[in-house]
Short mmCIF file of C-alpha atoms in Angstrom, two decimals:
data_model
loop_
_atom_site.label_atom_id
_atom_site.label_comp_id
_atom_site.label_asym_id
_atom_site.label_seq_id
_atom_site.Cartn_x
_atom_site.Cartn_y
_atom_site.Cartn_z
CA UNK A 1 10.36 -0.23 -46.92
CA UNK A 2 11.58 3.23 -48.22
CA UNK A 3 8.60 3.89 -50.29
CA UNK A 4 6.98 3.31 -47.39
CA UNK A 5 9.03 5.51 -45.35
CA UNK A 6 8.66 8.70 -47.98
CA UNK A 7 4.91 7.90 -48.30
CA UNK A 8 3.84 8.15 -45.33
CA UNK A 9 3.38 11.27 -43.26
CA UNK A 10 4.05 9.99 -39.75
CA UNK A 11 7.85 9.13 -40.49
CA UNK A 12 8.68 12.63 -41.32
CA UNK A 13 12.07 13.97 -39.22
CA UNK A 14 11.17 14.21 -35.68
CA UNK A 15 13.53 15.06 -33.22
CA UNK A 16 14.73 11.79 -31.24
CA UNK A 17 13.35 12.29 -28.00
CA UNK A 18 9.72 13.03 -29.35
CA UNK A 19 10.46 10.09 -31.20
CA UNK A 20 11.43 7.81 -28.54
CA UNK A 21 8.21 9.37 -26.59
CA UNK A 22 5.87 8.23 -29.14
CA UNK A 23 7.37 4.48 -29.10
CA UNK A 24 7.30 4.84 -25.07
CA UNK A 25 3.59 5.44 -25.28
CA UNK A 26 2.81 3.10 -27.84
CA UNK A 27 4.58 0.39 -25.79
CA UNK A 28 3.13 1.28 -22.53
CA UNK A 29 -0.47 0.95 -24.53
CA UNK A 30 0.69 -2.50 -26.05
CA UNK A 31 2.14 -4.30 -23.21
CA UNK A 32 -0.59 -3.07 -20.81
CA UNK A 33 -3.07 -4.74 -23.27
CA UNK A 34 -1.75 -7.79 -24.42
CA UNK A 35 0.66 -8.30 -21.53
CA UNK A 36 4.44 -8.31 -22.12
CA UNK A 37 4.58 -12.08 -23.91
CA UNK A 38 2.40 -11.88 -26.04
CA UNK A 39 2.90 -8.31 -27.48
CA UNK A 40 4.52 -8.14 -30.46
CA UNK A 41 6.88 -5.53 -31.53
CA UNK A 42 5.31 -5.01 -34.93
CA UNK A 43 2.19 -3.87 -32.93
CA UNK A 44 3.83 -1.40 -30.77
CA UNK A 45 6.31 -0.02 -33.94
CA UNK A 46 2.75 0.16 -36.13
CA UNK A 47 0.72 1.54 -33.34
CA UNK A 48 4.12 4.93 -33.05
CA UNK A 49 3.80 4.88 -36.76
CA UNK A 50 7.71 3.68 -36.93
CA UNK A 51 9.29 0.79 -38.48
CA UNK A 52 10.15 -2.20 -36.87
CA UNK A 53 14.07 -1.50 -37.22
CA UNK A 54 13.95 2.52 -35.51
CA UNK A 55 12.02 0.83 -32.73
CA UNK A 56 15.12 -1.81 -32.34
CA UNK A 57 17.23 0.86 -33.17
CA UNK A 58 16.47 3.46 -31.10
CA UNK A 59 15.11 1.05 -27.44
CA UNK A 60 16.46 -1.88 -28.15
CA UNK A 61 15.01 -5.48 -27.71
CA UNK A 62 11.56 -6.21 -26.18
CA UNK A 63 12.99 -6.71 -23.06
CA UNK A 64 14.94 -3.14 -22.91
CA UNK A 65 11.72 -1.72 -24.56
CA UNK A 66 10.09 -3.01 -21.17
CA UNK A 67 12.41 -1.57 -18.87
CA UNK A 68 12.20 1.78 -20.71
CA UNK A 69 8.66 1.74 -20.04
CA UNK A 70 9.35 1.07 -16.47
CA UNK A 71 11.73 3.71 -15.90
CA UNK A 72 9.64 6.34 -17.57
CA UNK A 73 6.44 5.52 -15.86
CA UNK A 74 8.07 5.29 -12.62
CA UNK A 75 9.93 8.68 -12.62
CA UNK A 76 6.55 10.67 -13.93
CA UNK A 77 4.86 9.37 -10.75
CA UNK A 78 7.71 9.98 -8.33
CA UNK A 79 7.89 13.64 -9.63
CA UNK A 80 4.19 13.89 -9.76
CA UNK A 81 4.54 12.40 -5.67
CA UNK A 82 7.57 15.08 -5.08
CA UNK A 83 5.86 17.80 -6.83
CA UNK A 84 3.09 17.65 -4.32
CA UNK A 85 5.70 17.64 -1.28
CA UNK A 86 4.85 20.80 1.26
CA UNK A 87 7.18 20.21 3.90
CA UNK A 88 5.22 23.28 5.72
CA UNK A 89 1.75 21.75 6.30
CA UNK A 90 0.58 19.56 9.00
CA UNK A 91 1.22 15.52 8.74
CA UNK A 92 -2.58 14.80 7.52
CA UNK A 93 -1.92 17.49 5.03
CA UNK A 94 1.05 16.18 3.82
CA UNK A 95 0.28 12.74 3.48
CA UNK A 96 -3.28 13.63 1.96
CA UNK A 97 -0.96 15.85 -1.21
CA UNK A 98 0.97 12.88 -1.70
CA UNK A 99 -1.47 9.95 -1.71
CA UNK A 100 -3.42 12.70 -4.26
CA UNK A 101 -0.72 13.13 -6.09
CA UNK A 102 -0.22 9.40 -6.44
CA UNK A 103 -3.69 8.48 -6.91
CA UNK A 104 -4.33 11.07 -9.21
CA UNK A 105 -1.19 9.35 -11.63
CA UNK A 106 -2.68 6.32 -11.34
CA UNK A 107 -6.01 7.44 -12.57
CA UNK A 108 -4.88 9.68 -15.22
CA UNK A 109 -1.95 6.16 -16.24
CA UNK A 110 -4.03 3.21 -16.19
CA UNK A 111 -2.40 1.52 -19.00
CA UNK A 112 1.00 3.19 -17.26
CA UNK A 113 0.19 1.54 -13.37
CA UNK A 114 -0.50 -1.71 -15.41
CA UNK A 115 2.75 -1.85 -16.79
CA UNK A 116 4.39 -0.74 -13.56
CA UNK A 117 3.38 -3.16 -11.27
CA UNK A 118 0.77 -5.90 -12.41
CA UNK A 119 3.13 -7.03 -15.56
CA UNK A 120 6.89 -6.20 -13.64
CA UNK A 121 6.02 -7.80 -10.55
CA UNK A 122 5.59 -11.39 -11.13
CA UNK A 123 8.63 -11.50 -13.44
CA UNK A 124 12.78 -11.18 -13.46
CA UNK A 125 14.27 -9.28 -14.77
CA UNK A 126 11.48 -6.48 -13.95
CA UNK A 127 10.66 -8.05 -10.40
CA UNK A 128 14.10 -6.34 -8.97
CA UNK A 129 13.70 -3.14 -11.12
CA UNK A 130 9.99 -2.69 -9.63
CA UNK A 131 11.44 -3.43 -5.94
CA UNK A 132 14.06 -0.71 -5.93
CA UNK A 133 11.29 1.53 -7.26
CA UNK A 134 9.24 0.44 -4.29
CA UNK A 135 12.18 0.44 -1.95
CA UNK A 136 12.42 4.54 -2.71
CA UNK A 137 9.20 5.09 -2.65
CA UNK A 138 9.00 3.19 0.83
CA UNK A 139 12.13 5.29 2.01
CA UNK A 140 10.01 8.78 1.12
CA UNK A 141 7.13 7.49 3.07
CA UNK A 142 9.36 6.71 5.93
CA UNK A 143 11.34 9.74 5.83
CA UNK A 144 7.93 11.91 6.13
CA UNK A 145 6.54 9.62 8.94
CA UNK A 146 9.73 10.34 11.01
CA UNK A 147 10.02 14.02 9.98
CA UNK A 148 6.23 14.19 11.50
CA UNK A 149 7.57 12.05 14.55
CA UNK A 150 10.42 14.74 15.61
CA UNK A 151 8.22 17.92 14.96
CA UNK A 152 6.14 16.37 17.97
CA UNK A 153 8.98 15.98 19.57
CA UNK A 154 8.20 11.55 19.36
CA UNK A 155 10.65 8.83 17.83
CA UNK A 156 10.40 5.44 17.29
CA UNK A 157 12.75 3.06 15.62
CA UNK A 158 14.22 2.44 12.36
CA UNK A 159 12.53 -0.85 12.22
CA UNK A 160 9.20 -0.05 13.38
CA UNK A 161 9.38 3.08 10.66
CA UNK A 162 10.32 0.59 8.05
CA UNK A 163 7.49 -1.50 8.73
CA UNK A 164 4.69 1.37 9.15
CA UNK A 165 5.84 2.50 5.64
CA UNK A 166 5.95 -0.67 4.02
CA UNK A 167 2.14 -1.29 4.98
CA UNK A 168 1.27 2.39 4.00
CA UNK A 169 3.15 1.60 0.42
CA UNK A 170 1.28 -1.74 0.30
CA UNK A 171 -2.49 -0.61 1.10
CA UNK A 172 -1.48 2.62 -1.59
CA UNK A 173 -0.68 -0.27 -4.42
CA UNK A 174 -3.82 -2.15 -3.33
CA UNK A 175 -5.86 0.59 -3.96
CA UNK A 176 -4.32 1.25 -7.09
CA UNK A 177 -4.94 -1.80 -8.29
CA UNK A 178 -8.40 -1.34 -7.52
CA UNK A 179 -8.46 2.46 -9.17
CA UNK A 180 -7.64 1.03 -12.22
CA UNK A 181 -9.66 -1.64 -12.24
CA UNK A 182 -13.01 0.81 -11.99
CA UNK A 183 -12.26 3.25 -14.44
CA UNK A 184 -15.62 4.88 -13.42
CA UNK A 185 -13.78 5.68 -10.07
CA UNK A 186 -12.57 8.70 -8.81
CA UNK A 187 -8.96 9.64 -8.14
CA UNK A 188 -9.36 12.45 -5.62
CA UNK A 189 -12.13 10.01 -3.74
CA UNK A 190 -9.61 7.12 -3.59
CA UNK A 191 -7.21 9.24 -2.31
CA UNK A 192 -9.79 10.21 0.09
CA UNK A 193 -10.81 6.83 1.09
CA UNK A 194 -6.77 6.16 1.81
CA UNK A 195 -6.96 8.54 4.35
CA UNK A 196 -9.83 6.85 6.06
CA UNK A 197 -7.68 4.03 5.98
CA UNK A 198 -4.18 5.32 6.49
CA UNK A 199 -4.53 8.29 8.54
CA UNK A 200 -7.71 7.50 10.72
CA UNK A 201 -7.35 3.60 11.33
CA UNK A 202 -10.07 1.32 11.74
CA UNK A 203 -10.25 2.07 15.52
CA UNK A 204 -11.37 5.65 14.61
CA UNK A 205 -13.53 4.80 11.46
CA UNK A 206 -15.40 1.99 13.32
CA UNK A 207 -16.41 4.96 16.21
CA UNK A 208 -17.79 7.08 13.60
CA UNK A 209 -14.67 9.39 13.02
CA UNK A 210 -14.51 10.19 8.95
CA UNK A 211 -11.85 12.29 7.30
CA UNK A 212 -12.30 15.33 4.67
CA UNK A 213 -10.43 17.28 2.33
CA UNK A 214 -9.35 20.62 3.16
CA UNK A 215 -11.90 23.02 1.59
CA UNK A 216 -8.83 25.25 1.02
CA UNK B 1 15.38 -47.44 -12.56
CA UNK B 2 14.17 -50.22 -11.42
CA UNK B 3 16.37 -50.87 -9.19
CA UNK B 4 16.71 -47.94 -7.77
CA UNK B 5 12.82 -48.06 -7.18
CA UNK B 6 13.67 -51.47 -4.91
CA UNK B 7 16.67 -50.17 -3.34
CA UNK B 8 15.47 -47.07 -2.15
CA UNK B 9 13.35 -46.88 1.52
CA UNK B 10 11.76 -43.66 0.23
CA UNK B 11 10.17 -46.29 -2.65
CA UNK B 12 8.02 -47.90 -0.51
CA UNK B 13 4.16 -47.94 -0.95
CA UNK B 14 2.44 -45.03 0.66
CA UNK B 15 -0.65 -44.09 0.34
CA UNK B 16 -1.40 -41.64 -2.70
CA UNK B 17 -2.39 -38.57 -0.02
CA UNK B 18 0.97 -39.35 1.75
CA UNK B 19 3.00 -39.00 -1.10
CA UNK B 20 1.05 -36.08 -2.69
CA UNK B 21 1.66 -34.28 0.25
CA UNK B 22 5.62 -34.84 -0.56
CA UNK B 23 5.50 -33.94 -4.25
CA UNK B 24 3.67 -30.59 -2.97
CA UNK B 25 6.00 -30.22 -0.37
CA UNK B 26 8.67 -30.83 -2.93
CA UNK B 27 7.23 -28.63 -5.20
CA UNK B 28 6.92 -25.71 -3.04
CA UNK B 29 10.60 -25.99 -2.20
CA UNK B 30 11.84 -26.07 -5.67
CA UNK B 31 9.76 -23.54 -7.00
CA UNK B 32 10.28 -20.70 -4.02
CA UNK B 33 13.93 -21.30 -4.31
CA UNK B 34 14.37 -21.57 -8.80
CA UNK B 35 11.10 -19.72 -10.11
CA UNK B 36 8.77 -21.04 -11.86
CA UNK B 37 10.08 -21.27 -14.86
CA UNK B 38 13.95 -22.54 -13.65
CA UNK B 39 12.06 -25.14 -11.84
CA UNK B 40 12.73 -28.39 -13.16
CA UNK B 41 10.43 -31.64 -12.32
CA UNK B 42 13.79 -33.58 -12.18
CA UNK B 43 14.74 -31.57 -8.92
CA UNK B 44 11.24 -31.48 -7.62
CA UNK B 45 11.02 -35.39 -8.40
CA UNK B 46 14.56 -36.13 -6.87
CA UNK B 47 13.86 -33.78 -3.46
CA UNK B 48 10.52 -35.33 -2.79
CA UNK B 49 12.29 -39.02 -3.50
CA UNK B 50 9.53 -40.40 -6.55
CA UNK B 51 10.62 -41.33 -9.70
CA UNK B 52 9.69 -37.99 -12.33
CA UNK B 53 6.99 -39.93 -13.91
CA UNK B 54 5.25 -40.68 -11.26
CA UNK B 55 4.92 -37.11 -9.85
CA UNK B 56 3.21 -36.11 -13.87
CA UNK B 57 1.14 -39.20 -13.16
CA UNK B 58 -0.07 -38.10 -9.87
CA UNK B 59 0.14 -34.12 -10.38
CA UNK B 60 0.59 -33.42 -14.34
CA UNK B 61 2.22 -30.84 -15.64
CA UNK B 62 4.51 -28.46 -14.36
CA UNK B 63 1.45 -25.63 -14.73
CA UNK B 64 -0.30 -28.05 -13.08
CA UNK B 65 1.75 -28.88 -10.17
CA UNK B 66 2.43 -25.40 -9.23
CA UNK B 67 -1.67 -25.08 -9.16
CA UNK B 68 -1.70 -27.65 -7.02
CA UNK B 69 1.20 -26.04 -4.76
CA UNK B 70 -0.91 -22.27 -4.90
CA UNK B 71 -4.27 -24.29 -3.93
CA UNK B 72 -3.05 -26.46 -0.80
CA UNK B 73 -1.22 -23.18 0.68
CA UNK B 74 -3.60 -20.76 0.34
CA UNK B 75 -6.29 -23.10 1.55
CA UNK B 76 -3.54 -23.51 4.55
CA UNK B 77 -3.85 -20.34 4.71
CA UNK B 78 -7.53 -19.47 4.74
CA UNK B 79 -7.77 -22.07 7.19
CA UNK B 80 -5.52 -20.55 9.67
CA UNK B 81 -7.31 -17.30 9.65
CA UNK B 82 -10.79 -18.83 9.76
CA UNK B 83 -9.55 -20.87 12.69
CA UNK B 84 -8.65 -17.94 14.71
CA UNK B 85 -11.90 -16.52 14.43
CA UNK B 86 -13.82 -15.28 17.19
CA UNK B 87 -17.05 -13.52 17.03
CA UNK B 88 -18.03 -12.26 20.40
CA UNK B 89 -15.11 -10.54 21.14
CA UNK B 90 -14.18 -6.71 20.68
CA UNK B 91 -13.48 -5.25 16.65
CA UNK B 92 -9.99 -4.51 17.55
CA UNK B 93 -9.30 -8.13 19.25
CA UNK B 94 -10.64 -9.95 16.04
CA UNK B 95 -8.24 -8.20 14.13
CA UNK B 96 -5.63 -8.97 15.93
CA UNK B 97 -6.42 -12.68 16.10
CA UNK B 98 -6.46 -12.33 12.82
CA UNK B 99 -3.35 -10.59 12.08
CA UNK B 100 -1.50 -13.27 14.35
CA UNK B 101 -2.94 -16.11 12.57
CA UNK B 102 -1.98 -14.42 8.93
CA UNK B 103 1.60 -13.75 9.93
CA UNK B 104 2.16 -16.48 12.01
CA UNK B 105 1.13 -18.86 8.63
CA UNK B 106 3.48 -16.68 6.49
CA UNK B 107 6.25 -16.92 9.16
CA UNK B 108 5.91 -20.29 9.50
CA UNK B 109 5.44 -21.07 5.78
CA UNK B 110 8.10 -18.41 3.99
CA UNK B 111 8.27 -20.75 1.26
CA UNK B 112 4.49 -21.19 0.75
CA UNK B 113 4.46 -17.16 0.70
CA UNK B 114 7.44 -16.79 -2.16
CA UNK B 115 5.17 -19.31 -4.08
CA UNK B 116 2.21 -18.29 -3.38
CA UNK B 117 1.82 -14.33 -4.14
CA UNK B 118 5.77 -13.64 -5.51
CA UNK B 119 5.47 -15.62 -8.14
CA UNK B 120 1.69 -16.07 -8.88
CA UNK B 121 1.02 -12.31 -9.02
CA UNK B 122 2.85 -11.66 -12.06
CA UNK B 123 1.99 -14.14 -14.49
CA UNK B 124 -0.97 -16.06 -16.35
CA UNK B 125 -2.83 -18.07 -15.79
CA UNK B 126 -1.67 -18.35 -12.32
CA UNK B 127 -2.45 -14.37 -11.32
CA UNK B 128 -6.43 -14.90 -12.23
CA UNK B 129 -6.40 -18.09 -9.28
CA UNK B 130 -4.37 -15.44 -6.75
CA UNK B 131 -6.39 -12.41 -7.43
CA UNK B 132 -10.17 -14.94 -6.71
CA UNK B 133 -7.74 -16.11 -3.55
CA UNK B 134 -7.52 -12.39 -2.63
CA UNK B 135 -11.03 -11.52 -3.48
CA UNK B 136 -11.77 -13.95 -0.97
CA UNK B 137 -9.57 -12.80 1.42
CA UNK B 138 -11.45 -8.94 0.83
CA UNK B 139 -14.96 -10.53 1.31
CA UNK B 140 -13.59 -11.44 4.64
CA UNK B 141 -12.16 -8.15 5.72
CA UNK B 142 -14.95 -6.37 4.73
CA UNK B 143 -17.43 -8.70 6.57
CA UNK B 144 -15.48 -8.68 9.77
CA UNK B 145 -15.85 -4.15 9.02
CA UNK B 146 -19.32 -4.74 8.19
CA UNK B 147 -20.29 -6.73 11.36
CA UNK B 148 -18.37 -4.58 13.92
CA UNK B 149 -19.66 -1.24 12.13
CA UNK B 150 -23.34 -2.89 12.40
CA UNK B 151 -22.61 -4.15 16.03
CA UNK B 152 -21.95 0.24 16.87
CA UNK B 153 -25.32 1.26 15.03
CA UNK B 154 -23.08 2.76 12.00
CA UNK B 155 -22.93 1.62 8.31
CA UNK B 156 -20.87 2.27 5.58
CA UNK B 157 -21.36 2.27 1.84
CA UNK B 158 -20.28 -0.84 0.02
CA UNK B 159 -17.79 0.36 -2.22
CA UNK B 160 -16.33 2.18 1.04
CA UNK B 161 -16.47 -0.87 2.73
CA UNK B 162 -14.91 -2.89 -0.50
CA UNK B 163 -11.76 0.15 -0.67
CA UNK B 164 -11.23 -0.27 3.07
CA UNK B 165 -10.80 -3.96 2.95
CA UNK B 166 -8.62 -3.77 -0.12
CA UNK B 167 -6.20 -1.04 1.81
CA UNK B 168 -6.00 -3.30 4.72
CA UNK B 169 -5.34 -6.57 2.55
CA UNK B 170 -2.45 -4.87 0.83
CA UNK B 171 -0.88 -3.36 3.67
CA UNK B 172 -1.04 -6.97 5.04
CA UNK B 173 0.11 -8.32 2.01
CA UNK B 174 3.20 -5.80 2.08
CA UNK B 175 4.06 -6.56 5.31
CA UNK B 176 4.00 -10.80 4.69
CA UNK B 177 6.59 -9.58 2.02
CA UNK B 178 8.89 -7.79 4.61
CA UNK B 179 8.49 -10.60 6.98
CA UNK B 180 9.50 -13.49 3.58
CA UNK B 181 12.33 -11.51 3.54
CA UNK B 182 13.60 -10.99 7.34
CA UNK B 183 14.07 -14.36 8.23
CA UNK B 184 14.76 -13.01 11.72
CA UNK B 185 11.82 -11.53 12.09
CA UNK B 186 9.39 -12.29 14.80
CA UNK B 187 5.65 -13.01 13.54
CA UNK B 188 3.82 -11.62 16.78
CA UNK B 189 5.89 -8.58 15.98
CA UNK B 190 4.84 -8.05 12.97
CA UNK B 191 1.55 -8.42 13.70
CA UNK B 192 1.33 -6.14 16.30
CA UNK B 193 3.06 -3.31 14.36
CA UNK B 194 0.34 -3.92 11.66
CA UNK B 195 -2.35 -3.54 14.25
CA UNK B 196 -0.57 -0.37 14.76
CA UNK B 197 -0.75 0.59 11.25
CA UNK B 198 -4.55 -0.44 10.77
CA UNK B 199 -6.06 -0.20 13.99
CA UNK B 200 -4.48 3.01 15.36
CA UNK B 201 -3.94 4.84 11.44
CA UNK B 202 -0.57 7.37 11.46
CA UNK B 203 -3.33 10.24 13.32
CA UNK B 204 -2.80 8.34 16.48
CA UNK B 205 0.81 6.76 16.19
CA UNK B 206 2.01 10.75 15.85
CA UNK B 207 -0.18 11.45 18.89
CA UNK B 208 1.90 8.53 20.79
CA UNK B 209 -0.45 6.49 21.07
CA UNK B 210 0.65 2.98 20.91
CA UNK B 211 -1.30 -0.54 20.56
CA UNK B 212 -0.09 -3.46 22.62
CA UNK B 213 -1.53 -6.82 22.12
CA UNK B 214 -4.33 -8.13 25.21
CA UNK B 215 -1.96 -9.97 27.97
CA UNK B 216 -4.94 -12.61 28.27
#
């Protein structure tokens, strides 16, 4: 194991957080491939380049490892969500930057949005990590709807808000799902598509209305 | 055993569909409540009142059994869409009848739901039978599109068509998940704010308009 270590190039001092990156990635890569059962942690610690023990060391058991993944994927696409947030625009605006934003992570993450959700949905411990992460992400969507509401001077209740959001968050994952499933697919179109869906409703789509991008 | 076979009323012959029907019924229970993999078939054996051998004889193995448990309820389920079905009458009516029939089976059936997509989405082999379920379910949805768009002299492309139908299955999907877990919630209700959410889109809901299901 130490001639190992001093032999090869890829266990040279790193700093710990690049480290823990590269173990991050090669787990998200790993478990989105072989699932979270069957992969084994000698695959991920091979595929960083890092020996079994820094991998334990550093993340912990499989099961932590997981959850690390989890947090980390689901952070980069609520900032990648919030960094598209212009509270200035118009409500189709708005909502088209975000669904985008959201799209365009899921696209660019395939092996990330299979982690996410396909793998932590099914199963506890994950299952009620991957619901409070939806539970924000429902609040945000929410939040904007109502925000939208009140600049037209409209309300409706906390209930009925809840609800609207839930099936805007729940068509969104759908068509994730779907995004990475075709990986010939377009981001920017899906996000496109979502608006047809989301923003126009199939009242307005079935008499001919279609939405666009801004040129701008 | 024995005697407990001729001492208890439950014991008595019935015929084998009868007492499937219990097992499943059994099942179901057990597994929405423990998880699949808490589940024991002592408990499911004991609540449906057969001996534990005889539910393996009749149902196999606990893989088995909760196959058997995701086919009967989402054939339930199927059928209670199909069954509200009504061809000749307006695009937005048709959705509603459907939307009615979809929540009123996972209102009705909250356990069948937790079983059904909860715990089937997550994990082999039982996500490949719910994601052909769901496919199905798309097919449907974008039919129903397809028709209404053909019946206004319009057309879409497939894979628009396909996206749609996914967008509008999840948000339903969501939804069922907010009703599982509102056991106060009404149904109808739900329904009608998803006809909100899908017929109308958020373009018209933050013009004020509102849907309101026909009086008829």
């Amino acid at each position: 194991m130490l001639a190992r270590v001093s032999s090869t190039p890829t266990f040279k001092r790193l700093p710990r957080a690049v480290r823990e990156q590269q173990m991050l990635d090669a787990a998200v890569k790993v478990f989105s491939r072989q699932g979270f059962h069957a992969a084994s942690m000698d695959e991920i610690a091979d595929d960083a380049g890092i020996s079994k023990p820094m991998v334990y060391a550093y993340l912990g058991t499989k099961e932590e490892l997981f959850i690390a993944c989890l947090h980390r994927e689901s952070t980069r696409m609520m900032e990648a969500i919030a960094g598209a947030a212009a509270p200035d625009l118009p409500a189709d605006e708005r909502l088209w930057r975000g669904l985008r934003a959201f799209f365009g992570f899921v696209g660019a993450h395939r092996d990330g949005w299979a982690v996410l959700y396909r793998q932590a949905r099914g199963s506890q411990p994950f299952a009620a990590e991957l619901a409070a992460m939806r539970g924000r992400l429902v609040e945000v969507v929410a939040g904007m709807l109502d925000h939208a509401l009140r600049a037209s001077g409209r309300e409706i209740g906390a209930t009925d808000l809840e609800v609207v959001a839930y099936g805007l968050v729940g068509a969104s994952e759908s068509l994730a799902d779907w995004l990475a499933d075709h990986p010939e697919a377009d981001a920017g179109k899906t996000a496109t598509r979502m608006m047809n869906v989301a923003w126009l409703g199939a009242d307005q789509l079935l008499r001919g209305v279609t939405w666009h991008p801004p040129t701008a």
